[in-house]
Coordinates of C-alpha atoms in Angstrom, one line a residue:
X3 CA 24.1 1.8 -24.9
X4 CA 20.8 3.2 -26.4
X5 CA 17.5 2.5 -24.7
X6 CA 15.4 0.5 -27.1
X7 CA 12.4 0.4 -24.9
X8 CA 9.2 1.7 -26.4
X9 CA 8.3 5.2 -25.3
X10 CA 4.9 4.0 -23.7
X11 CA 4.4 0.6 -22.0
X12 CA 1.9 -0.7 -19.4
X13 CA 3.2 -1.2 -15.9
X14 CA 1.8 -3.8 -13.5
X15 CA 2.0 -3.0 -9.8
X16 CA 2.3 -6.3 -7.7
X17 CA 1.4 -5.9 -4.1
X18 CA 2.7 -9.2 -2.8
X19 CA 6.3 -9.1 -3.8
X20 CA 5.7 -11.6 -6.4
X21 CA 6.5 -10.1 -9.8
X22 CA 9.2 -12.7 -10.5
X23 CA 6.7 -15.5 -9.7
X24 CA 4.1 -13.9 -12.0
X25 CA 6.6 -13.5 -14.9
X26 CA 7.5 -17.3 -14.5
X27 CA 3.7 -18.2 -14.5
X28 CA 3.1 -16.2 -17.7
X29 CA 6.0 -18.0 -19.3
X30 CA 4.4 -21.3 -18.3
X31 CA 1.1 -20.2 -19.9
X32 CA 2.1 -18.3 -23.0
X33 CA 5.6 -19.9 -23.6
X34 CA 7.1 -16.8 -25.0
X35 CA 7.9 -14.5 -22.2
X36 CA 11.4 -12.9 -22.0
X37 CA 12.6 -11.1 -18.9
X38 CA 14.2 -7.9 -20.2
X39 CA 15.4 -6.2 -17.1
X40 CA 15.4 -6.4 -13.3
X41 CA 16.1 -3.6 -10.8
X42 CA 17.1 -4.9 -7.4
X43 CA 16.7 -3.1 -4.2
X44 CA 19.9 -1.7 -2.7
X45 CA 21.1 -1.0 0.8
X46 CA 18.5 1.7 1.2
X47 CA 15.4 -0.2 0.0
X48 CA 12.6 0.3 -0.2
X49 CA 12.6 -3.5 0.0
X50 CA 15.3 -6.0 1.4
X51 CA 18.6 -5.5 -0.2
X52 CA 18.8 -7.8 -3.4
X53 CA 15.1 -8.4 -3.7
X54 CA 13.4 -7.5 -6.9
X55 CA 12.0 -3.9 -7.0
X56 CA 11.0 -3.5 -10.6
X57 CA 11.7 -4.6 -14.1
X58 CA 10.3 -5.5 -17.5
X59 CA 9.3 -8.5 -19.5
X60 CA 8.0 -9.2 -23.0
X61 CA 5.0 -11.4 -23.6
X62 CA 4.1 -12.2 -27.2
X63 CA 6.3 -9.2 -28.2
X64 CA 4.5 -6.8 -25.9
X65 CA 6.8 -5.1 -23.4
X66 CA 5.3 -4.8 -19.8
X67 CA 7.0 -3.0 -17.0
X68 CA 6.5 -4.3 -13.4
X69 CA 7.1 -3.2 -9.9
X70 CA 6.8 -4.9 -6.5
X71 CA 5.1 -2.0 -5.0
X72 CA 3.4 -3.4 -1.9
X73 CA -0.1 -3.2 -0.8
X74 CA -0.5 0.6 -1.2
X75 CA -2.4 0.1 -4.5
X76 CA -4.5 -2.7 -5.8
X77 CA -5.0 -4.0 -9.5
X78 CA -8.5 -3.7 -10.8
X79 CA -10.5 -4.5 -14.0
X80 CA -9.9 -0.9 -15.0
X81 CA -6.7 -2.3 -16.5
X82 CA -6.5 -5.5 -18.4
X83 CA -4.5 -7.4 -20.9
X84 CA -6.4 -8.4 -24.1
X85 CA -5.4 -11.6 -25.8
X86 CA -6.8 -12.2 -29.4
X87 CA -7.1 -15.9 -29.9
X88 CA -7.4 -17.7 -33.2
X89 CA -9.2 -20.8 -32.0
X90 CA -11.5 -22.2 -29.4
X91 CA -8.6 -24.5 -28.3
X92 CA -6.4 -21.5 -27.6
X93 CA -9.2 -19.8 -25.6
X94 CA -9.8 -22.9 -23.5
X95 CA -6.0 -23.5 -22.8
X96 CA -5.3 -19.9 -21.9
X97 CA -8.6 -19.3 -19.9
X98 CA -8.0 -22.5 -17.9
X99 CA -4.4 -21.9 -17.2
X100 CA -4.9 -18.2 -16.1
X101 CA -7.7 -19.0 -13.7
X102 CA -6.1 -22.0 -12.2
X103 CA -4.8 -21.8 -8.6
X104 CA -6.8 -18.9 -7.4
X105 CA -7.9 -17.0 -10.4
X106 CA -11.4 -15.6 -10.8
X107 CA -13.8 -16.1 -13.8
X108 CA -15.7 -13.0 -14.9
X109 CA -18.3 -12.3 -17.6
X110 CA -17.7 -11.7 -21.4
X111 CA -14.3 -13.4 -21.6
X112 CA -12.6 -11.6 -18.6
X113 CA -10.9 -13.1 -15.7
X114 CA -8.3 -12.3 -13.0
X115 CA -5.3 -14.5 -12.6
X116 CA -4.0 -15.5 -9.2
X117 CA -1.8 -12.3 -9.0
X118 CA -4.9 -10.0 -9.6
X119 CA -4.1 -9.2 -13.2
X120 CA -7.3 -8.9 -15.3
X121 CA -7.2 -10.5 -18.8
X122 CA -9.6 -10.6 -21.7
X123 CA -9.4 -13.9 -23.6
X124 CA -11.3 -13.0 -26.7
X125 CA -11.5 -14.7 -30.1
X126 CA -10.1 -12.6 -32.9
X127 CA -13.3 -13.2 -35.0
X128 CA -15.3 -11.3 -32.3
X129 CA -14.0 -8.0 -33.2
X130 CA -15.1 -8.6 -36.8
X131 CA -18.5 -9.5 -35.7
X132 CA -18.8 -6.5 -33.4
X133 CA -17.7 -4.2 -36.3
X134 CA -20.3 -5.7 -38.8
X135 CA -22.3 -2.8 -40.4
X136 CA -25.5 -4.9 -39.9
X137 CA -26.5 -3.7 -36.4
X138 CA -28.8 -6.7 -35.9
X139 CA -25.9 -9.1 -36.4
X140 CA -23.6 -7.2 -34.0
X141 CA -26.4 -7.0 -31.4
X142 CA -27.1 -10.7 -31.5
X143 CA -23.3 -11.4 -31.0
X144 CA -23.3 -8.8 -28.1
X145 CA -26.4 -10.5 -26.4
X146 CA -24.8 -13.9 -26.7
X147 CA -21.4 -12.7 -25.4
X148 CA -23.2 -11.1 -22.4
X149 CA -24.4 -14.6 -21.3
X150 CA -21.0 -16.1 -21.4
X151 CA -18.0 -16.2 -19.0
X152 CA -15.4 -18.1 -21.2
X153 CA -16.3 -17.2 -24.7
X154 CA -17.6 -19.8 -27.1
X155 CA -16.7 -19.1 -30.8
X156 CA -19.3 -21.6 -32.1
X157 CA -22.1 -20.1 -30.1
X158 CA -21.0 -16.5 -31.1
X159 CA -20.9 -17.6 -34.8
X160 CA -24.4 -19.1 -34.4
X161 CA -25.8 -15.8 -32.9
X162 CA -24.0 -13.9 -35.7
X163 CA -25.7 -16.0 -38.4
X164 CA -29.1 -15.4 -36.7
X165 CA -29.5 -19.0 -35.2

């Protein structure tokens, strides 16, 4: 059977043996998560026989590998998953769900979920505003964004317009 996996995929290292729980959580938040594969520990470990060692899931069409690697390495903001949102309602829903039950809010649309995975919950229109050839508009948007945690599309649009 041919391997249909993309050549390059991100891989998330979970340190609490909770990758399965994280995948179920992401499905509850996004509603379009598909478990692609699971590799279980055998007789010689490294974890208890039958427990999940590694695998892959797809979220919104993006394949992500995972491993229950233990506490040797920690996730950081150096790696994040960026979600381009089409509305304030989508931003609000995803932000609130991902920070629930122990997540952490961070500046500029960033957050950490309860598993330690960093996310950027960003309005799609923000990319267009930042890329505007008028540096004054882009700068106003940047200044407004730097004052926010969860991003507010209406406030960003006001800054973009000069208000």
